Tab-separated table of C-alpha atoms in Angstrom:
chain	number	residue	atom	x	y	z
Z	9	UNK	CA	0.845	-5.666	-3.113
Z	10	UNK	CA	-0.104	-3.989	-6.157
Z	11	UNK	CA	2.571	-2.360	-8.089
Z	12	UNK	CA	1.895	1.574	-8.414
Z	13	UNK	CA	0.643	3.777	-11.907
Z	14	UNK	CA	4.046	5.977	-12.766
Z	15	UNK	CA	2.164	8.889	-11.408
Z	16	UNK	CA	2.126	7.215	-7.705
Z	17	UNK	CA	5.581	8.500	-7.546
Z	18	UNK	CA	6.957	8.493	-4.205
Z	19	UNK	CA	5.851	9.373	-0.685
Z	20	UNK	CA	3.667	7.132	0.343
Z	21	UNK	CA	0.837	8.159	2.691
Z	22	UNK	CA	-2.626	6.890	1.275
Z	23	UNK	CA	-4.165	3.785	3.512
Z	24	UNK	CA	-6.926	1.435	2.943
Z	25	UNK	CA	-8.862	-0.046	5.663
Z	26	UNK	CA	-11.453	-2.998	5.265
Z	27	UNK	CA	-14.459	-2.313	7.403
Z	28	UNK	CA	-12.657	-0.084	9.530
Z	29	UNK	CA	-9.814	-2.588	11.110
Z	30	UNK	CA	-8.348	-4.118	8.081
Z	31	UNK	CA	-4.741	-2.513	6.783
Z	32	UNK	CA	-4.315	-3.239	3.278
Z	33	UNK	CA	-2.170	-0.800	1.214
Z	34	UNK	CA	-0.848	2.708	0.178
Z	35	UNK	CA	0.293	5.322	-2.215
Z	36	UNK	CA	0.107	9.073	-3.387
Z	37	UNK	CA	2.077	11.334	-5.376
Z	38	UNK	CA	4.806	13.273	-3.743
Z	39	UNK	CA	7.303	15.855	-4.848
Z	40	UNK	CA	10.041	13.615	-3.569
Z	41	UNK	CA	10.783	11.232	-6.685
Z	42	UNK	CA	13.795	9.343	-5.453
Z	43	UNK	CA	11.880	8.243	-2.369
Z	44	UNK	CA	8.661	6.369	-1.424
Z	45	UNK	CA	7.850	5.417	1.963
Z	46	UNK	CA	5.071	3.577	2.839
Z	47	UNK	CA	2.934	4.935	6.236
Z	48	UNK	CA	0.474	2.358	7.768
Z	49	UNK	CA	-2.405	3.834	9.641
Z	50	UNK	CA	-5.528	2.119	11.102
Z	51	UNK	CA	-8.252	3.631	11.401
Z	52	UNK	CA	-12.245	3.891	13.534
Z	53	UNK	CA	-14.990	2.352	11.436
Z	54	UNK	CA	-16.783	5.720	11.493
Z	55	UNK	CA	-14.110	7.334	9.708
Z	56	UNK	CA	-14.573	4.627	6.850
Z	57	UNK	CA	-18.707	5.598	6.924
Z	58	UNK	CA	-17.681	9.455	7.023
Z	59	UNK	CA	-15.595	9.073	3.666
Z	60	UNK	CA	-18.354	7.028	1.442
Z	61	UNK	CA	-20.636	9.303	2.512
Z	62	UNK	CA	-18.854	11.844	1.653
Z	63	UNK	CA	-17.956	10.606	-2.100
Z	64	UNK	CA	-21.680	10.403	-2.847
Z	65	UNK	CA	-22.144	6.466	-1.616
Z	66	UNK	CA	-25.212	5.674	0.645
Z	67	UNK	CA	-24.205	4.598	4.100
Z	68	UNK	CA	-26.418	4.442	6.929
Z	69	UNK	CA	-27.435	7.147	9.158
Z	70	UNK	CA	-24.633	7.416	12.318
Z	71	UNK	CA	-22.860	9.193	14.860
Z	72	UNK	CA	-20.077	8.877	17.142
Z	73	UNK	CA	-20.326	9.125	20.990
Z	74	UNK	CA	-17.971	9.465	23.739
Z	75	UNK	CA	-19.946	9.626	26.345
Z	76	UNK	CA	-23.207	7.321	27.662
Z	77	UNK	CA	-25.023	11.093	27.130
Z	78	UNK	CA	-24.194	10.875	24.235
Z	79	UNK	CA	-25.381	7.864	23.127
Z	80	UNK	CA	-28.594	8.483	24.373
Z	81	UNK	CA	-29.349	11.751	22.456
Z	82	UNK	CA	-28.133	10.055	18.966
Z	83	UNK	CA	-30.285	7.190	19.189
Z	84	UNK	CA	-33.239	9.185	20.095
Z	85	UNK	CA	-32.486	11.781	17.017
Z	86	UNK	CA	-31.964	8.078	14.751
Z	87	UNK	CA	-35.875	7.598	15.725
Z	88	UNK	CA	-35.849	3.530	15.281
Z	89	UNK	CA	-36.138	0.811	17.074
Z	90	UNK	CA	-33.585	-0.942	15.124
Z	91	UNK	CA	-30.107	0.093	16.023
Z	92	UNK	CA	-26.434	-0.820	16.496
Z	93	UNK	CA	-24.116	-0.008	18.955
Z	94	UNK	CA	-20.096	-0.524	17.675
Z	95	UNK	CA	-17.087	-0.722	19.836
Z	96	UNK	CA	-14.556	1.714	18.007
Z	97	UNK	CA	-11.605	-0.504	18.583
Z	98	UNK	CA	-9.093	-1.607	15.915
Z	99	UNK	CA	-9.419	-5.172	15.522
Z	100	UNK	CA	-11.505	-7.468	13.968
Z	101	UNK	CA	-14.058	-9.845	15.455
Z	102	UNK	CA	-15.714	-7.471	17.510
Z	103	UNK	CA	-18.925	-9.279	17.891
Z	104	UNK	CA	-17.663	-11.822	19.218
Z	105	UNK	CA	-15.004	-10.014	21.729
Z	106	UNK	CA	-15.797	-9.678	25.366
Z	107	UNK	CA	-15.574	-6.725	27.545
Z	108	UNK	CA	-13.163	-6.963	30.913
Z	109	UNK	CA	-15.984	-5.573	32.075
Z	110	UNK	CA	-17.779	-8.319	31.861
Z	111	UNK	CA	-19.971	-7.435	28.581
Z	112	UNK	CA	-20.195	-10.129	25.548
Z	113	UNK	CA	-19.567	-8.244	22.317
Z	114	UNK	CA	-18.332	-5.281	21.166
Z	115	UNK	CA	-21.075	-4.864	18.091
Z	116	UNK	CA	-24.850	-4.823	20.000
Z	117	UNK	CA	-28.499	-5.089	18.807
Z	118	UNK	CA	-30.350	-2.427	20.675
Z	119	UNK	CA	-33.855	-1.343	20.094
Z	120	UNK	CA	-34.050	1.782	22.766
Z	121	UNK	CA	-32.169	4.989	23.784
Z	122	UNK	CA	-31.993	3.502	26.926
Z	123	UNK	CA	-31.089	-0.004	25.956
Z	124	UNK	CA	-28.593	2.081	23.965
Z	125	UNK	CA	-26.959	4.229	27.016
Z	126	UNK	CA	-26.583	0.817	29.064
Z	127	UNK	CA	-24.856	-1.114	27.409
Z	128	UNK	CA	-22.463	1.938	26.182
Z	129	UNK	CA	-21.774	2.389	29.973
Z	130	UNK	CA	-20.391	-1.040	29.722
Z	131	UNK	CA	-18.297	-0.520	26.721
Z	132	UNK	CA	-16.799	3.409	27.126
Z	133	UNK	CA	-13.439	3.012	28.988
Z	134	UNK	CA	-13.291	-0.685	29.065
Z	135	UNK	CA	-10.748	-3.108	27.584
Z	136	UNK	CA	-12.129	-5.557	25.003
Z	137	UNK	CA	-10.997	-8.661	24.381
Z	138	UNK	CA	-11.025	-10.243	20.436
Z	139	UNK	CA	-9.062	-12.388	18.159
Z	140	UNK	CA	-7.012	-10.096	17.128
Z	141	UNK	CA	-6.153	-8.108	20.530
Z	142	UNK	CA	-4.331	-10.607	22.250
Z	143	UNK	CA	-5.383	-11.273	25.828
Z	144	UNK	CA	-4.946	-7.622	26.753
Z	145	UNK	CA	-7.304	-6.198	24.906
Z	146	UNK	CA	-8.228	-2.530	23.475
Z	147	UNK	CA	-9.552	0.533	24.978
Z	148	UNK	CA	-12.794	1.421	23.820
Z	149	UNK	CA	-12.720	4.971	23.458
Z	150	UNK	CA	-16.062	5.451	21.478
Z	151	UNK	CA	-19.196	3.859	19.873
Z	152	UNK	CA	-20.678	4.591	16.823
Z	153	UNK	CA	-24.827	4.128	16.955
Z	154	UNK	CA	-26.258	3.952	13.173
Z	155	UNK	CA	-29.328	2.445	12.272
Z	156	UNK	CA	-29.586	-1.242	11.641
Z	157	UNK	CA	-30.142	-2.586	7.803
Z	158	UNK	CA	-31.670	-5.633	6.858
Z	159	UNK	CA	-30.036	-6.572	3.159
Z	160	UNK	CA	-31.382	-8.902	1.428
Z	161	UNK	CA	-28.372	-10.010	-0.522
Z	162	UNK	CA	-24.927	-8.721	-0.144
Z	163	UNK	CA	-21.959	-8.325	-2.936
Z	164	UNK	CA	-18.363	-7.486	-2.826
Z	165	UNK	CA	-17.305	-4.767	-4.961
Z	166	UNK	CA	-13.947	-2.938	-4.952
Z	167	UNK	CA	-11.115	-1.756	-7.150
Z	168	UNK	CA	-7.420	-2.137	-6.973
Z	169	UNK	CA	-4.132	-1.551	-8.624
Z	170	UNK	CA	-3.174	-5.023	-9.560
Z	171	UNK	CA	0.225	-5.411	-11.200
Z	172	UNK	CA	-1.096	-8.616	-13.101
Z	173	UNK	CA	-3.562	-6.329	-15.210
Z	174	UNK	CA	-0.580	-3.298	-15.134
Z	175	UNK	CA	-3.175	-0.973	-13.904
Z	176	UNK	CA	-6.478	-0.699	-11.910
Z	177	UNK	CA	-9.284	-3.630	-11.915
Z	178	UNK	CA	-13.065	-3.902	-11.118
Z	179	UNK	CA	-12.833	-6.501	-8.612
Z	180	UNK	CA	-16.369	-8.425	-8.131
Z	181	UNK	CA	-18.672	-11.082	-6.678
Z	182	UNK	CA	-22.218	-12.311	-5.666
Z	183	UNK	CA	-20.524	-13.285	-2.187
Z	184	UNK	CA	-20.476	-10.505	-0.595
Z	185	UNK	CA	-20.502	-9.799	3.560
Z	186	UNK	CA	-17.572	-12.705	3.636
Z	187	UNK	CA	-13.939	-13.086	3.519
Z	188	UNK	CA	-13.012	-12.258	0.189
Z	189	UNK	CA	-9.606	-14.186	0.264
Z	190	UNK	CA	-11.809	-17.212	1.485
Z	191	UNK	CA	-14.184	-16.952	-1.704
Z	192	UNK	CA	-11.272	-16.391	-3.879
Z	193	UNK	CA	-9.914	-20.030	-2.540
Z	194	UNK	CA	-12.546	-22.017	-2.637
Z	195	UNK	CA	-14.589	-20.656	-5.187
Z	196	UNK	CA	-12.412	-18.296	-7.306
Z	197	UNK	CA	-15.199	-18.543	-10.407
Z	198	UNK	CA	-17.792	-16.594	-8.156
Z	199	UNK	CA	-15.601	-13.566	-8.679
Z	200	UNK	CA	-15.242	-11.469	-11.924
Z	201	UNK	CA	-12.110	-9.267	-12.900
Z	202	UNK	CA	-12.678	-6.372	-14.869
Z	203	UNK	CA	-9.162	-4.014	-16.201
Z	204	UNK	CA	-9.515	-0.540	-16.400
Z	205	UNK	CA	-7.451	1.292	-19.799
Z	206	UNK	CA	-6.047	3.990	-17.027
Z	207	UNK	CA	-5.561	6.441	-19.860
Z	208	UNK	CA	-8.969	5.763	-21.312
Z	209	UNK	CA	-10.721	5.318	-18.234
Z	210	UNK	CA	-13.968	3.249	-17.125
Z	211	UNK	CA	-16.604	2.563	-19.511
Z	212	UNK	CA	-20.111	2.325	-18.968
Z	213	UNK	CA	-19.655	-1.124	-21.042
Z	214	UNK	CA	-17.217	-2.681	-18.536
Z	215	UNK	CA	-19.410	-1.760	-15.621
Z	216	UNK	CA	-22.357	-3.703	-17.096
Z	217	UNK	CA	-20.213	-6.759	-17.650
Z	218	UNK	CA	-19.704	-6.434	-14.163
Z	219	UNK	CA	-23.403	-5.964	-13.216
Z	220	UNK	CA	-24.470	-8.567	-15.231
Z	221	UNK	CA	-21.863	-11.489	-13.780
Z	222	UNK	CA	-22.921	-10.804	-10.253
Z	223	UNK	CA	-26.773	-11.101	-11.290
Z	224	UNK	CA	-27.961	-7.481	-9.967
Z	225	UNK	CA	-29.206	-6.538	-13.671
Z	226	UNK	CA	-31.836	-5.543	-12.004
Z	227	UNK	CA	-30.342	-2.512	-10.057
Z	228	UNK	CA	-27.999	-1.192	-12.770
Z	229	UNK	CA	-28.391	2.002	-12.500
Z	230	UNK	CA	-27.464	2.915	-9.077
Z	231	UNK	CA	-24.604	0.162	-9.009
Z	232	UNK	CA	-23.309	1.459	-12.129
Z	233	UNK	CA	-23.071	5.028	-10.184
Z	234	UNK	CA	-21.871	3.405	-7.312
Z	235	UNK	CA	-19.099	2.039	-9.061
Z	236	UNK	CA	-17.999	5.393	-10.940
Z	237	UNK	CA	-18.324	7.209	-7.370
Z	238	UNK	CA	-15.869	4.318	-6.089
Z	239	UNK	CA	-13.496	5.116	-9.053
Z	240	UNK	CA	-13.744	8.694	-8.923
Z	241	UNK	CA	-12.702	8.332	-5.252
Z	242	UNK	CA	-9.980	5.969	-6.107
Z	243	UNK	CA	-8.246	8.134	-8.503
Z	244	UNK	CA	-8.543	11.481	-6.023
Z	245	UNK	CA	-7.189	9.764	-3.407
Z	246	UNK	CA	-4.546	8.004	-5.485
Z	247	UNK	CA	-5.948	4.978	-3.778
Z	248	UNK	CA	-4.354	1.514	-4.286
Z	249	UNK	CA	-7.739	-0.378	-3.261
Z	250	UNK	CA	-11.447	0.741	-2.073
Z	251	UNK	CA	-13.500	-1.862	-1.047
Z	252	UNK	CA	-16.753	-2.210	-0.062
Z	253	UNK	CA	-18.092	-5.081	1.804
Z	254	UNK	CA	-21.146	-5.887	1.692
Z	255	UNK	CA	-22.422	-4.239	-1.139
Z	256	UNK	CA	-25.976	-4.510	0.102
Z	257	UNK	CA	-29.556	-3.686	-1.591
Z	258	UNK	CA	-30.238	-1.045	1.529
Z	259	UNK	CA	-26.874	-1.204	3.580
Z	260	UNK	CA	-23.406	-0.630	2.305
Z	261	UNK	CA	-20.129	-0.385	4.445
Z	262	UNK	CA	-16.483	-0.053	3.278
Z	263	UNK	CA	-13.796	2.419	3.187
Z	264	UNK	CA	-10.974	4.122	2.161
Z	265	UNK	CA	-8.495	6.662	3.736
Z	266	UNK	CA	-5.823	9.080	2.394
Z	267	UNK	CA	-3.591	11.030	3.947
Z	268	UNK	CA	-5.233	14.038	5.562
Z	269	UNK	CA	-6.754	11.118	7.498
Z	270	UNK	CA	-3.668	10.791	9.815
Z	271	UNK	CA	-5.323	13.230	11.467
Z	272	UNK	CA	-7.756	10.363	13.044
Z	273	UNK	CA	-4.795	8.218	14.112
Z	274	UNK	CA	-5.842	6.883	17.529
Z	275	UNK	CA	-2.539	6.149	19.085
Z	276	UNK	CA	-4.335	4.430	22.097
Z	277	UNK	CA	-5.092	1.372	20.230
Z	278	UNK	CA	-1.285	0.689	18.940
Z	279	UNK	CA	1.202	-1.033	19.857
Z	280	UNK	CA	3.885	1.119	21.651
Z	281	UNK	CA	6.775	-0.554	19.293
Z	282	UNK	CA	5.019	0.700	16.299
Z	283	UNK	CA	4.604	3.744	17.213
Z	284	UNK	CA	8.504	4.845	18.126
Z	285	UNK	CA	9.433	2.875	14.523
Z	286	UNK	CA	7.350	5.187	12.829
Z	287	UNK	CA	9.322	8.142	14.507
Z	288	UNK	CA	12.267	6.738	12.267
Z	289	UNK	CA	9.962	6.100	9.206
Z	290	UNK	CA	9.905	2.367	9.892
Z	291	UNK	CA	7.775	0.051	9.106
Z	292	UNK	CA	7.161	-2.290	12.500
Z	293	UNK	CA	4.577	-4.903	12.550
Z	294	UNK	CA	3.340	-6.808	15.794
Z	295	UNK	CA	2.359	-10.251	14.721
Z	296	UNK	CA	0.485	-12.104	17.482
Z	297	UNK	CA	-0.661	-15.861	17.631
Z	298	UNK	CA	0.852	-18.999	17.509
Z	299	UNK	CA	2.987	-18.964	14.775
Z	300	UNK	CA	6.098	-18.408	17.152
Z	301	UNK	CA	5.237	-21.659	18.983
Z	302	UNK	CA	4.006	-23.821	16.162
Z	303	UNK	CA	7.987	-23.435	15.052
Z	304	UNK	CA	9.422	-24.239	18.837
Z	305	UNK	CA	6.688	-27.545	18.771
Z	306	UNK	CA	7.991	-27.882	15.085
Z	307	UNK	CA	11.362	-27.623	15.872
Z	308	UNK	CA	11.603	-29.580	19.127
Z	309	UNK	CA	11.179	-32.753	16.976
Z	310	UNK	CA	14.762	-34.153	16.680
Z	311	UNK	CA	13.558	-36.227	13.070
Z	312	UNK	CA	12.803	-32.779	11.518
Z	313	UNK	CA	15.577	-31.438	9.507
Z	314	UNK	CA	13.327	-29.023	6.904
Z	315	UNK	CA	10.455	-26.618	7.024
Z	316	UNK	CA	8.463	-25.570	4.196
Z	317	UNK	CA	6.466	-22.222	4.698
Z	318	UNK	CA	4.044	-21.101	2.314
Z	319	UNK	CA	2.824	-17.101	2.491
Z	320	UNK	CA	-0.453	-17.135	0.458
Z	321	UNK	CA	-1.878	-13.180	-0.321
Z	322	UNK	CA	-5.385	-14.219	-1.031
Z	323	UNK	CA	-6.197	-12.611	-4.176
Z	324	UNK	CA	-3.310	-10.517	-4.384
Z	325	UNK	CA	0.356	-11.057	-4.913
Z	326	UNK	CA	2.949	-11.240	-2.331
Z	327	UNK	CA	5.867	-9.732	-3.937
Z	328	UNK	CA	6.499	-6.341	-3.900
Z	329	UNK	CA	8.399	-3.518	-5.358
Z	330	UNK	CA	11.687	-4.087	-3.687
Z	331	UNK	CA	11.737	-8.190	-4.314
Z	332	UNK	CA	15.005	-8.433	-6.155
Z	333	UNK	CA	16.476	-6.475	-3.437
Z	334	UNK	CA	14.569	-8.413	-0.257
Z	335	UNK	CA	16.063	-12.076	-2.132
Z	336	UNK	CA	19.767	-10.673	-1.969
Z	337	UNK	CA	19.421	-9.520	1.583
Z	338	UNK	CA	17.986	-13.145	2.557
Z	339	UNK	CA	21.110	-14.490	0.143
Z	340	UNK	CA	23.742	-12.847	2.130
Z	341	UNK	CA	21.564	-12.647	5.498
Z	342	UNK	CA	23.876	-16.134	6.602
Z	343	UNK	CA	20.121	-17.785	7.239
Z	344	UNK	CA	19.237	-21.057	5.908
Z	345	UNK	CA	16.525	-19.784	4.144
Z	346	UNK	CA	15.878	-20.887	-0.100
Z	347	UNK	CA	12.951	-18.723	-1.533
Z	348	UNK	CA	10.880	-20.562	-4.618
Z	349	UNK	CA	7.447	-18.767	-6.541
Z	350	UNK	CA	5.951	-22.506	-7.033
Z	351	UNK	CA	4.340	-24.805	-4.285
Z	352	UNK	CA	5.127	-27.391	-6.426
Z	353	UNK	CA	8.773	-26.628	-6.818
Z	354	UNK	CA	9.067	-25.781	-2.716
Z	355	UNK	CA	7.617	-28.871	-2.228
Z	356	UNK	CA	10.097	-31.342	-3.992
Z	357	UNK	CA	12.863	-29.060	-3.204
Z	358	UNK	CA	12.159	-29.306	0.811
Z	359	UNK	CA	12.127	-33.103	0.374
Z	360	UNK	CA	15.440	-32.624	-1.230
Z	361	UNK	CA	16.875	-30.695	1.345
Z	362	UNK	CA	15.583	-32.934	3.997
Z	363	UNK	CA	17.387	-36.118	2.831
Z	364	UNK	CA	20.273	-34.119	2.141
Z	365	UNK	CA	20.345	-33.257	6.096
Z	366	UNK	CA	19.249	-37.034	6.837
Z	367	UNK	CA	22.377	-38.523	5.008
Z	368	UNK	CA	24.855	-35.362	6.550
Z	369	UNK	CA	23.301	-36.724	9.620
Z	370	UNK	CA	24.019	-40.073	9.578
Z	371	UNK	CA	28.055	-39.821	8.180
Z	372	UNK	CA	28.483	-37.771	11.352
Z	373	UNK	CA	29.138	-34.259	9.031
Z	374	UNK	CA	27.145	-30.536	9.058
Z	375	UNK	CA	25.593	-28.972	6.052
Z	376	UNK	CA	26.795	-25.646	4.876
Z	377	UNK	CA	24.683	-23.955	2.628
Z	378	UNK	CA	25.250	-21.175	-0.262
Z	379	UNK	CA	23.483	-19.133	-3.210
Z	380	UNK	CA	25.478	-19.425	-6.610
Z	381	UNK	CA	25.900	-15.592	-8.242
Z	382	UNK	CA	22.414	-14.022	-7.847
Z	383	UNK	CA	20.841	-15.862	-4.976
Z	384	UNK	CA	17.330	-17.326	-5.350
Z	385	UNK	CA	14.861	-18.144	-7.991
Z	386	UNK	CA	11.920	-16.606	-9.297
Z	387	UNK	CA	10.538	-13.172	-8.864
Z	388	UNK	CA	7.791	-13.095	-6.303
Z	389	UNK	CA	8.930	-15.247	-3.206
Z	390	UNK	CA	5.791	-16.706	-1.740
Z	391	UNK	CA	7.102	-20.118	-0.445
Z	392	UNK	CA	10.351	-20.357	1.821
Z	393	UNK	CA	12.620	-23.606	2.845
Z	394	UNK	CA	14.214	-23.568	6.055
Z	395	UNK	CA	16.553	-26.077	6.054
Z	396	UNK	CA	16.776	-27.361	10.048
């Protein structure tokens, strides 16, 4: 995460949200200097449309329905015959989810009001199923209709508070409506970093360098306002990212949130844990998947005697704020844990560690481990060894 400008003093309550599911990070200035607490909220893809819209950025026309009734009237006022219906849940892969009810996907083509009102009766009340849900699913509570775009190319534009450049950055590419963290492995030239002077501001020349690298010359003018409205929005909200993704010629979707927007929190699609931690102002994350049983399978073989775990952030860093203090808690935590910044170093180091355990092993004696004076290395912790 992003460090935050000295003004981003304290109490933490500003969210971003990548096309309405995705919880990235948070900040805003608070008259509380000696504290900053960081509030996660999640929310409706609607909410992400209402705020571009509201800054001055084109989104298409929608509307949010509770009801099949609803649905009906809004997709008769859209007057098209090229729509989408979205399942307001909060998870990602919603197009490919399925309904309890028996529905395939949660993100529909429909080309009539009535089309429209069917499928919605399908949707409203019913538990769907995604990647990220787990096999219990979330309550659909609401669909947004809007009118269906047809870009022909799609960029990725957003800017973020990136310790690295000690201040905000024009992030960029020409591969846009993807994963940006999967661009930004496997082809980390297609995207263009440009550092904003936060006491000067942006310039009109940094914006065209931008333009220019991701080939829409031909369009500067609006994407050059686009990209002022996106920093004007950034700094009122005290925003550490806003992202939008795609970055289409006729379509644009993206989002970011800020504190009045708790109002919008849709308790029905959390977790119960989370939502008595943050009661007590913690921060309590629900990690599904495999993870938990890859370790048991892992750790099951009797010949394995060290794990190497790598944390990779994508494009952005995984330390944080606190690191100094999260390595001396893992230093005097008793586990057998050894944090390193480099793969490289993890790497050899593991292999270490593992024919250290082999040879304790085989003379019949247990391994104790211990940090010298100021536990582990480095000062970002990406990569940890857990000794078996």
């Amino acid at each position: 995460m992003a460090t935050l400008l000295p003004r981003s003093l304290a109490l933490a309550e500003n969210l971003i949200v990548k096309n309405g599911n995705k919880l990235l990070a948070a900040s805003a200035a608070s008259s509380i200097p000696s504290k900053q607490q960081v509030r996660h909220l999640n929310v409706h893809e609607y909410v992400s449309y209402t705020l571009l819209r509201d800054a001055g950025i084109p989104v298409p026309k929608f509307n949010i329905a509770k009801t099949k009734e609803d649905v009906v009237k809004f997709a008769t006022e859209l007057q098209s015959k090229d729509m989408v219906l979205k399942a307001q849940v909060l998870a990602g892969g919603r197009g490919r989810g399925t309904f309890k009810s028996g529905l395939k996907g949660g993100v529909r083509m429909v080309d009539t009001p009535e089309l429209a009102g069917e499928l919605a009766s399908k949707m409203l009340g019913q538990l769907l199923v995604t990647k990220q849900t787990g096999e219990g699913g979330r309550i659909c509570n609401m669909v947004m209709v809007t009118e269906r775009k047809f870009p022909r190319r799609e960029f990725y534009v957003a800017i973020m508070m990136e310790r690295s450049f000690n201040g905000p950055v024009i992030i960029a590419s020409s591969q846009g409506g993807v994963n940006i963290e999967d661009v930004a492995a496997e082809n980390p030239e297609a995207i263009t970093y440009e550092p904003i002077d936060i006491i000067k501001g942006m310039s009109d020349e940094q914006i065209c360098r931008v333009v220019k690298k991701i080939g829409l010359q031909d369009q500067a003018e609006s994407v050059m306002d686009m990209i002022k409205k996106m920093y004007e929005l950034f700094l009122k909200k005290d925003a550490l990212l806003i992202e939008i993704n795609p970055y289409a010629e006729d379509a644009i979707t993206g989002n970011c949130i800020q504190k009045e927007l708790f109002d919008y929190r849709d308790i029905t699609q959390e977790d119960p844990k989370e939502i008595e931690a943050a009661k007590f102002n913690l921060n309590y994350i629900v990690l599904d998947g495999n993870f938990n049983e890859a370790f048991k399978i892992i750790l099951s073989d009797p010949k394995v005697s060290a794990i190497l775990v790598n944390i990779f952030g994508g494009i952005m860093r995984c330390d944080g704020t606190k690191v100094i203090e999260a390595r001396k808690l893992i230093a005097e935590s008793g586990l057998r844990i050894v944090p390193r910044d480099d793969l490289d170093e993890a790497a050899a180091l593991v292999v270490q560690l593992s024919e250290i355990v082999a040879l304790a092993k085989k003379a019949g004696v247990e391994v104790a481990m211990s940090y010298k004076k100021g536990g582990g290395r480095g000062g970002g912790g990406g990569k940890g060894l857990c000794p078996g």
